[in-house]
Amino acid sequence: MNLILLGPPGAGKGTQAEILSKRLGIETISTGVMLRTAIREGTELGTMAQEYINAGKLVPDDVVVGIVKERLSKDDCKKGFILDGFPRTTAQAEALEQAGVRIDKVLSLEVSDETIIERLSGRRECKDCGTPYHVVYKPSANGDKCQVCGGPLIQRADDNEETVKNRIQVYHEQTEPIKEFYQKQGKVVVAHGREELADTTREVAKALGLE
Ligand code: AMP
């Protein structure tokens, strides 16, 4: 299955991508994780992306499209993939189509703006591997260390209140229209980001016809 996860920041895309990735045996491609890795490694891409990310703005389309196309051309994407955080503009969705990338389904994971703010303040992620956590809703079984790789859990620099406000605005203005783009193609299924992770996971599986 070639799947897109669409939804505002903090909807739980990363967490659901992780669960679906294991369940379906396919790779997750997260542009956010790729860009933060580049920042950590101090690459040219990272230096360029950092300014946009810290301001809550989108990194330019051609840059992001380039890194996604390269990643999708790898062998491990042949049996399917989950795109988390991409596309984020209609231009990115069109670029994917023009590159001949087949998309089977688009899962729209929906939560209110108030919920986003509450969730992002408690969000943490592994500094080393990017696995997402939440202090209340998805704590690590390994305390303040990542339960996957043992790395330290940190708060993302762009999860501060001011940046979050910009990210929500950017989401409504630039990313939400993508839903209509894929609705016209009959590919959108909807699930809601519930308070309990297990409830969200069940709803996602049902929306995707996995149970
Ligand atoms: P995320 O981890 O998906 O919330 O992404 C964090 C930040 O990375 C976003 O606020 C953007 O600045 C940048 N970013 C991630 N994915 C994209 C994308 N597809 N297009 C443009 N910018 C992106």
PDB file of C-alpha atoms and ligand atoms in Angstrom:
ATOM      1  CA  MET A   1       0.000   0.000   0.000  1.00  0.00           C
ATOM      2  CA  ASN A   2       1.213   3.490  -0.903  1.00  0.00           C
ATOM      3  CA  LEU A   3      -0.261   5.687   1.781  1.00  0.00           C
ATOM      4  CA  ILE A   4      -0.278   9.376   2.687  1.00  0.00           C
ATOM      5  CA  LEU A   5      -0.957  10.528   6.260  1.00  0.00           C
ATOM      6  CA  LEU A   6      -2.539  13.959   6.226  1.00  0.00           C
ATOM      7  CA  GLY A   7      -3.338  16.038   9.285  1.00  0.00           C
ATOM      8  CA  PRO A   8      -2.327  19.011  11.406  1.00  0.00           C
ATOM      9  CA  PRO A   9       0.800  19.024  13.562  1.00  0.00           C
ATOM     10  CA  GLY A  10       0.176  16.936  16.672  1.00  0.00           C
ATOM     11  CA  ALA A  11      -2.651  14.873  15.160  1.00  0.00           C
ATOM     12  CA  GLY A  12      -0.632  11.722  15.787  1.00  0.00           C
ATOM     13  CA  LYS A  13       0.627  11.096  12.238  1.00  0.00           C
ATOM     14  CA  GLY A  14       4.091  10.029  13.365  1.00  0.00           C
ATOM     15  CA  THR A  15       2.734   7.625  15.960  1.00  0.00           C
ATOM     16  CA  GLN A  16       0.204   6.080  13.579  1.00  0.00           C
ATOM     17  CA  ALA A  17       2.868   5.866  10.857  1.00  0.00           C
ATOM     18  CA  GLU A  18       5.068   3.913  13.268  1.00  0.00           C
ATOM     19  CA  ILE A  19       2.212   1.487  14.095  1.00  0.00           C
ATOM     20  CA  LEU A  20       1.147   1.041  10.453  1.00  0.00           C
ATOM     21  CA  SER A  21       4.729   0.621   9.348  1.00  0.00           C
ATOM     22  CA  LYS A  22       5.139  -2.386  11.660  1.00  0.00           C
ATOM     23  CA  ARG A  23       1.732  -3.795  10.841  1.00  0.00           C
ATOM     24  CA  LEU A  24       2.053  -3.527   7.066  1.00  0.00           C
ATOM     25  CA  GLY A  25       5.798  -4.127   6.874  1.00  0.00           C
ATOM     26  CA  ILE A  26       6.442  -0.978   4.850  1.00  0.00           C
ATOM     27  CA  GLU A  27       8.720   2.032   5.344  1.00  0.00           C
ATOM     28  CA  THR A  28       7.682   5.399   6.723  1.00  0.00           C
ATOM     29  CA  ILE A  29       9.064   8.434   4.992  1.00  0.00           C
ATOM     30  CA  SER A  30       8.798  11.463   7.260  1.00  0.00           C
ATOM     31  CA  THR A  31      10.049  14.720   5.775  1.00  0.00           C
ATOM     32  CA  GLY A  32      10.077  16.282   9.258  1.00  0.00           C
ATOM     33  CA  VAL A  33      12.377  13.536  10.582  1.00  0.00           C
ATOM     34  CA  MET A  34      14.599  13.777   7.484  1.00  0.00           C
ATOM     35  CA  LEU A  35      14.935  17.548   7.848  1.00  0.00           C
ATOM     36  CA  ARG A  36      15.654  17.379  11.599  1.00  0.00           C
ATOM     37  CA  THR A  37      18.286  14.717  10.934  1.00  0.00           C
ATOM     38  CA  ALA A  38      19.905  17.026   8.376  1.00  0.00           C
ATOM     39  CA  ILE A  39      19.896  19.866  10.937  1.00  0.00           C
ATOM     40  CA  ARG A  40      21.536  17.625  13.551  1.00  0.00           C
ATOM     41  CA  GLU A  41      24.172  16.496  11.094  1.00  0.00           C
ATOM     42  CA  GLY A  42      24.860  20.104  10.054  1.00  0.00           C
ATOM     43  CA  THR A  43      24.459  19.437   6.333  1.00  0.00           C
ATOM     44  CA  GLU A  44      23.779  22.173   3.785  1.00  0.00           C
ATOM     45  CA  LEU A  45      20.136  21.039   3.626  1.00  0.00           C
ATOM     46  CA  GLY A  46      19.898  21.227   7.423  1.00  0.00           C
ATOM     47  CA  THR A  47      21.339  24.728   7.625  1.00  0.00           C
ATOM     48  CA  MET A  48      18.906  25.928   4.988  1.00  0.00           C
ATOM     49  CA  ALA A  49      15.857  24.157   6.511  1.00  0.00           C
ATOM     50  CA  GLN A  50      16.454  25.255  10.097  1.00  0.00           C
ATOM     51  CA  GLU A  51      15.325  28.864   9.600  1.00  0.00           C
ATOM     52  CA  TYR A  52      12.012  27.821   8.065  1.00  0.00           C
ATOM     53  CA  ILE A  53      11.323  25.121  10.648  1.00  0.00           C
ATOM     54  CA  ASN A  54      12.060  27.340  13.632  1.00  0.00           C
ATOM     55  CA  ALA A  55       9.727  29.999  12.242  1.00  0.00           C
ATOM     56  CA  GLY A  56       6.945  27.440  11.703  1.00  0.00           C
ATOM     57  CA  LYS A  57       7.095  28.001   7.939  1.00  0.00           C
ATOM     58  CA  LEU A  58       7.286  25.395   5.195  1.00  0.00           C
ATOM     59  CA  VAL A  59      10.610  24.524   3.602  1.00  0.00           C
ATOM     60  CA  PRO A  60      10.431  25.394  -0.165  1.00  0.00           C
ATOM     61  CA  ASP A  61       8.607  22.829  -2.310  1.00  0.00           C
ATOM     62  CA  ASP A  62      11.476  22.050  -4.698  1.00  0.00           C
ATOM     63  CA  VAL A  63      13.790  21.144  -1.801  1.00  0.00           C
ATOM     64  CA  VAL A  64      11.321  18.810  -0.103  1.00  0.00           C
ATOM     65  CA  VAL A  65      10.132  17.264  -3.369  1.00  0.00           C
ATOM     66  CA  GLY A  66      13.774  16.524  -4.231  1.00  0.00           C
ATOM     67  CA  ILE A  67      14.508  14.632  -1.014  1.00  0.00           C
ATOM     68  CA  VAL A  68      11.248  12.659  -1.176  1.00  0.00           C
ATOM     69  CA  LYS A  69      11.765  11.618  -4.802  1.00  0.00           C
ATOM     70  CA  GLU A  70      15.256  10.410  -3.996  1.00  0.00           C
ATOM     71  CA  ARG A  71      14.012   8.441  -0.983  1.00  0.00           C
ATOM     72  CA  LEU A  72      11.125   6.868  -2.944  1.00  0.00           C
ATOM     73  CA  SER A  73      13.522   5.631  -5.609  1.00  0.00           C
ATOM     74  CA  LYS A  74      15.192   3.286  -3.083  1.00  0.00           C
ATOM     75  CA  ASP A  75      14.434  -0.450  -3.249  1.00  0.00           C
ATOM     76  CA  ASP A  76      12.826  -0.613   0.200  1.00  0.00           C
ATOM     77  CA  CYS A  77       9.938   1.548  -1.046  1.00  0.00           C
ATOM     78  CA  LYS A  78       8.988  -0.875  -3.833  1.00  0.00           C
ATOM     79  CA  LYS A  79       6.586  -2.889  -1.652  1.00  0.00           C
ATOM     80  CA  GLY A  80       4.827   0.224  -0.350  1.00  0.00           C
ATOM     81  CA  PHE A  81       5.421   3.250   1.827  1.00  0.00           C
ATOM     82  CA  ILE A  82       3.801   5.652   4.261  1.00  0.00           C
ATOM     83  CA  LEU A  83       4.346   9.357   3.669  1.00  0.00           C
ATOM     84  CA  ASP A  84       4.193  11.319   6.932  1.00  0.00           C
ATOM     85  CA  GLY A  85       4.229  15.106   6.581  1.00  0.00           C
ATOM     86  CA  PHE A  86       4.411  15.078   2.791  1.00  0.00           C
ATOM     87  CA  PRO A  87       2.806  16.397   0.629  1.00  0.00           C
ATOM     88  CA  ARG A  88       2.092  19.596   2.538  1.00  0.00           C
ATOM     89  CA  THR A  89       1.097  21.845  -0.360  1.00  0.00           C
ATOM     90  CA  THR A  90      -0.942  21.213  -3.490  1.00  0.00           C
ATOM     91  CA  ALA A  91       2.231  21.874  -5.525  1.00  0.00           C
ATOM     92  CA  GLN A  92       3.955  18.985  -3.687  1.00  0.00           C
ATOM     93  CA  ALA A  93       0.965  16.683  -4.371  1.00  0.00           C
ATOM     94  CA  GLU A  94       1.097  17.633  -8.041  1.00  0.00           C
ATOM     95  CA  ALA A  95       4.849  17.029  -8.179  1.00  0.00           C
ATOM     96  CA  LEU A  96       4.309  13.528  -6.771  1.00  0.00           C
ATOM     97  CA  GLU A  97       1.721  12.846  -9.452  1.00  0.00           C
ATOM     98  CA  GLN A  98       3.959  14.215 -12.187  1.00  0.00           C
ATOM     99  CA  ALA A  99       6.767  11.939 -10.996  1.00  0.00           C
ATOM    100  CA  GLY A 100       4.423   8.984 -11.634  1.00  0.00           C
ATOM    101  CA  VAL A 101       4.169   7.988  -7.962  1.00  0.00           C
ATOM    102  CA  ARG A 102       0.974   5.965  -7.389  1.00  0.00           C
ATOM    103  CA  ILE A 103      -0.971   6.799  -4.224  1.00  0.00           C
ATOM    104  CA  ASP A 104      -3.581   4.278  -3.039  1.00  0.00           C
ATOM    105  CA  LYS A 105      -5.056   5.996  -0.012  1.00  0.00           C
ATOM    106  CA  VAL A 106      -4.874   9.245   1.907  1.00  0.00           C
ATOM    107  CA  LEU A 107      -5.668   8.957   5.594  1.00  0.00           C
ATOM    108  CA  SER A 108      -6.878  12.260   7.006  1.00  0.00           C
ATOM    109  CA  LEU A 109      -6.210  12.249  10.746  1.00  0.00           C
ATOM    110  CA  GLU A 110      -8.360  14.983  12.245  1.00  0.00           C
ATOM    111  CA  VAL A 111      -8.186  16.918  15.548  1.00  0.00           C
ATOM    112  CA  SER A 112      -9.323  20.386  16.653  1.00  0.00           C
ATOM    113  CA  ASP A 113      -6.937  23.363  16.941  1.00  0.00           C
ATOM    114  CA  GLU A 114      -7.347  23.363  20.766  1.00  0.00           C
ATOM    115  CA  THR A 115      -6.305  19.721  20.937  1.00  0.00           C
ATOM    116  CA  ILE A 116      -3.232  20.420  18.801  1.00  0.00           C
ATOM    117  CA  ILE A 117      -1.935  23.051  21.218  1.00  0.00           C
ATOM    118  CA  GLU A 118      -2.482  20.778  24.214  1.00  0.00           C
ATOM    119  CA  ARG A 119      -0.802  17.831  22.505  1.00  0.00           C
ATOM    120  CA  LEU A 120       2.230  19.675  21.221  1.00  0.00           C
ATOM    121  CA  SER A 121       3.101  21.033  24.650  1.00  0.00           C
ATOM    122  CA  GLY A 122       3.437  17.461  25.993  1.00  0.00           C
ATOM    123  CA  ARG A 123       5.109  16.029  22.941  1.00  0.00           C
ATOM    124  CA  ARG A 124       8.634  14.639  23.115  1.00  0.00           C
ATOM    125  CA  GLU A 125      10.801  12.830  20.592  1.00  0.00           C
ATOM    126  CA  CYS A 126      13.944  10.754  20.627  1.00  0.00           C
ATOM    127  CA  LYS A 127      16.916  12.951  19.815  1.00  0.00           C
ATOM    128  CA  ASP A 128      18.647  10.055  18.049  1.00  0.00           C
ATOM    129  CA  CYS A 129      15.981   8.140  16.089  1.00  0.00           C
ATOM    130  CA  GLY A 130      13.000  10.530  16.054  1.00  0.00           C
ATOM    131  CA  THR A 131      10.472   8.137  17.645  1.00  0.00           C
ATOM    132  CA  PRO A 132       7.551  10.269  18.903  1.00  0.00           C
ATOM    133  CA  TYR A 133       6.254  10.259  22.510  1.00  0.00           C
ATOM    134  CA  HIS A 134       3.842  12.207  24.693  1.00  0.00           C
ATOM    135  CA  VAL A 135       4.288  12.693  28.442  1.00  0.00           C
ATOM    136  CA  VAL A 136       0.643  11.716  29.108  1.00  0.00           C
ATOM    137  CA  TYR A 137      -0.715   9.898  26.051  1.00  0.00           C
ATOM    138  CA  LYS A 138       2.334   7.926  24.921  1.00  0.00           C
ATOM    139  CA  PRO A 139       5.076   7.839  27.551  1.00  0.00           C
ATOM    140  CA  SER A 140       8.235   5.833  26.886  1.00  0.00           C
ATOM    141  CA  ALA A 141       8.421   2.454  28.638  1.00  0.00           C
ATOM    142  CA  ASN A 142      12.052   3.408  29.253  1.00  0.00           C
ATOM    143  CA  GLY A 143      11.430   6.555  31.353  1.00  0.00           C
ATOM    144  CA  ASP A 144      13.212   9.598  29.932  1.00  0.00           C
ATOM    145  CA  LYS A 145      15.038   7.443  27.358  1.00  0.00           C
ATOM    146  CA  CYS A 146      13.731   6.154  24.027  1.00  0.00           C
ATOM    147  CA  GLN A 147      12.222   2.657  24.260  1.00  0.00           C
ATOM    148  CA  VAL A 148      13.493   1.867  20.753  1.00  0.00           C
ATOM    149  CA  CYS A 149      17.126   3.005  20.842  1.00  0.00           C
ATOM    150  CA  GLY A 150      17.779   4.352  24.357  1.00  0.00           C
ATOM    151  CA  GLY A 151      18.425   7.897  23.093  1.00  0.00           C
ATOM    152  CA  PRO A 152      17.429  10.946  25.177  1.00  0.00           C
ATOM    153  CA  LEU A 153      13.902  12.340  24.826  1.00  0.00           C
ATOM    154  CA  ILE A 154      13.723  16.018  23.940  1.00  0.00           C
ATOM    155  CA  GLN A 155      11.140  18.649  23.174  1.00  0.00           C
ATOM    156  CA  ARG A 156      11.257  19.833  19.575  1.00  0.00           C
ATOM    157  CA  ALA A 157      12.450  23.419  19.076  1.00  0.00           C
ATOM    158  CA  ASP A 158       9.389  24.147  16.930  1.00  0.00           C
ATOM    159  CA  ASP A 159       6.875  22.990  19.571  1.00  0.00           C
ATOM    160  CA  ASN A 160       6.952  26.348  21.383  1.00  0.00           C
ATOM    161  CA  GLU A 161       3.726  28.363  21.565  1.00  0.00           C
ATOM    162  CA  GLU A 162       4.582  31.046  18.992  1.00  0.00           C
ATOM    163  CA  THR A 163       5.854  28.606  16.357  1.00  0.00           C
ATOM    164  CA  VAL A 164       2.899  26.290  16.959  1.00  0.00           C
ATOM    165  CA  LYS A 165       0.466  29.145  16.177  1.00  0.00           C
ATOM    166  CA  ASN A 166       2.235  29.716  12.838  1.00  0.00           C
ATOM    167  CA  ARG A 167       2.253  26.013  12.053  1.00  0.00           C
ATOM    168  CA  ILE A 168      -1.505  25.736  12.623  1.00  0.00           C
ATOM    169  CA  GLN A 169      -2.114  28.717  10.345  1.00  0.00           C
ATOM    170  CA  VAL A 170       0.185  27.291   7.677  1.00  0.00           C
ATOM    171  CA  TYR A 171      -1.663  23.980   7.978  1.00  0.00           C
ATOM    172  CA  HIS A 172      -5.077  25.539   7.361  1.00  0.00           C
ATOM    173  CA  GLU A 173      -3.863  27.776   4.534  1.00  0.00           C
ATOM    174  CA  GLN A 174      -1.476  25.536   2.639  1.00  0.00           C
ATOM    175  CA  THR A 175      -1.965  21.903   3.639  1.00  0.00           C
ATOM    176  CA  GLU A 176      -5.706  21.449   4.180  1.00  0.00           C
ATOM    177  CA  PRO A 177      -6.533  22.088   0.471  1.00  0.00           C
ATOM    178  CA  ILE A 178      -4.676  18.845  -0.344  1.00  0.00           C
ATOM    179  CA  LYS A 179      -7.574  16.920   1.157  1.00  0.00           C
ATOM    180  CA  GLU A 180      -9.831  18.202  -1.618  1.00  0.00           C
ATOM    181  CA  PHE A 181      -7.164  17.407  -4.229  1.00  0.00           C
ATOM    182  CA  TYR A 182      -7.260  13.728  -3.209  1.00  0.00           C
ATOM    183  CA  GLN A 183     -11.001  13.680  -2.469  1.00  0.00           C
ATOM    184  CA  LYS A 184     -11.556  14.383  -6.167  1.00  0.00           C
ATOM    185  CA  GLN A 185      -9.608  11.189  -6.820  1.00  0.00           C
ATOM    186  CA  GLY A 186     -11.747   9.249  -4.286  1.00  0.00           C
ATOM    187  CA  LYS A 187      -8.718   8.367  -2.144  1.00  0.00           C
ATOM    188  CA  VAL A 188      -9.466  10.055   1.197  1.00  0.00           C
ATOM    189  CA  VAL A 189     -10.494   8.127   4.317  1.00  0.00           C
ATOM    190  CA  VAL A 190     -10.979   9.889   7.655  1.00  0.00           C
ATOM    191  CA  ALA A 191     -10.076   8.981  11.251  1.00  0.00           C
ATOM    192  CA  HIS A 192     -10.051  11.116  14.393  1.00  0.00           C
ATOM    193  CA  GLY A 193      -7.121  11.620  16.710  1.00  0.00           C
ATOM    194  CA  ARG A 194      -8.704  10.368  19.974  1.00  0.00           C
ATOM    195  CA  GLU A 195      -7.492  10.950  23.500  1.00  0.00           C
ATOM    196  CA  GLU A 196      -6.588   7.286  23.953  1.00  0.00           C
ATOM    197  CA  LEU A 197      -3.953   6.046  21.516  1.00  0.00           C
ATOM    198  CA  ALA A 198      -5.641   2.611  21.251  1.00  0.00           C
ATOM    199  CA  ASP A 199      -8.905   4.258  20.144  1.00  0.00           C
ATOM    200  CA  THR A 200      -7.144   6.253  17.420  1.00  0.00           C
ATOM    201  CA  THR A 201      -5.267   3.161  16.272  1.00  0.00           C
ATOM    202  CA  ARG A 202      -8.516   1.174  16.015  1.00  0.00           C
ATOM    203  CA  GLU A 203     -10.235   3.940  14.074  1.00  0.00           C
ATOM    204  CA  VAL A 204      -7.286   4.236  11.688  1.00  0.00           C
ATOM    205  CA  ALA A 205      -7.278   0.483  11.026  1.00  0.00           C
ATOM    206  CA  LYS A 206     -11.014   0.539  10.341  1.00  0.00           C
ATOM    207  CA  ALA A 207     -10.734   3.539   8.007  1.00  0.00           C
ATOM    208  CA  LEU A 208      -8.041   1.738   6.031  1.00  0.00           C
ATOM    209  CA  GLY A 209     -10.061  -1.502   5.907  1.00  0.00           C
ATOM    210  CA  LEU A 210      -7.461  -3.420   7.927  1.00  0.00           C
ATOM    211  CA  GLU A 211      -9.953  -5.029  10.306  1.00  0.00           C
TER     212      GLU A 211
HETATM  213  P1  AMP B   1       6.797  17.785  10.987  1.00  0.00           P
HETATM  214  O1  AMP B   1       7.784  16.981  11.752  1.00  0.00           O
HETATM  215  O2  AMP B   1       6.118  17.000   9.897  1.00  0.00           O
HETATM  216  O3  AMP B   1       5.812  18.498  11.871  1.00  0.00           O
HETATM  217  O4  AMP B   1       7.633  18.926  10.232  1.00  0.00           O
HETATM  218  C1  AMP B   1       8.357  19.904  10.949  1.00  0.00           C
HETATM  219  C2  AMP B   1       8.697  21.080  10.043  1.00  0.00           C
HETATM  220  O5  AMP B   1       9.504  20.629   8.952  1.00  0.00           O
HETATM  221  C3  AMP B   1       7.496  21.757   9.404  1.00  0.00           C
HETATM  222  O6  AMP B   1       6.895  22.724  10.249  1.00  0.00           O
HETATM  223  C4  AMP B   1       8.148  22.396   8.179  1.00  0.00           C
HETATM  224  O7  AMP B   1       8.880  23.553   8.520  1.00  0.00           O
HETATM  225  C5  AMP B   1       9.156  21.323   7.762  1.00  0.00           C
HETATM  226  N1  AMP B   1       8.545  20.351   6.818  1.00  0.00           N
HETATM  227  C6  AMP B   1       8.287  19.033   7.041  1.00  0.00           C
HETATM  228  N2  AMP B   1       7.722  18.461   5.989  1.00  0.00           N
HETATM  229  C7  AMP B   1       7.597  19.428   5.045  1.00  0.00           C
HETATM  230  C8  AMP B   1       7.052  19.487   3.723  1.00  0.00           C
HETATM  231  N3  AMP B   1       6.500  18.397   3.137  1.00  0.00           N
HETATM  232  N4  AMP B   1       7.115  20.668   3.066  1.00  0.00           N
HETATM  233  C9  AMP B   1       7.661  21.772   3.623  1.00  0.00           C
HETATM  234  N5  AMP B   1       8.163  21.801   4.864  1.00  0.00           N
HETATM  235  C10 AMP B   1       8.133  20.648   5.576  1.00  0.00           C
END
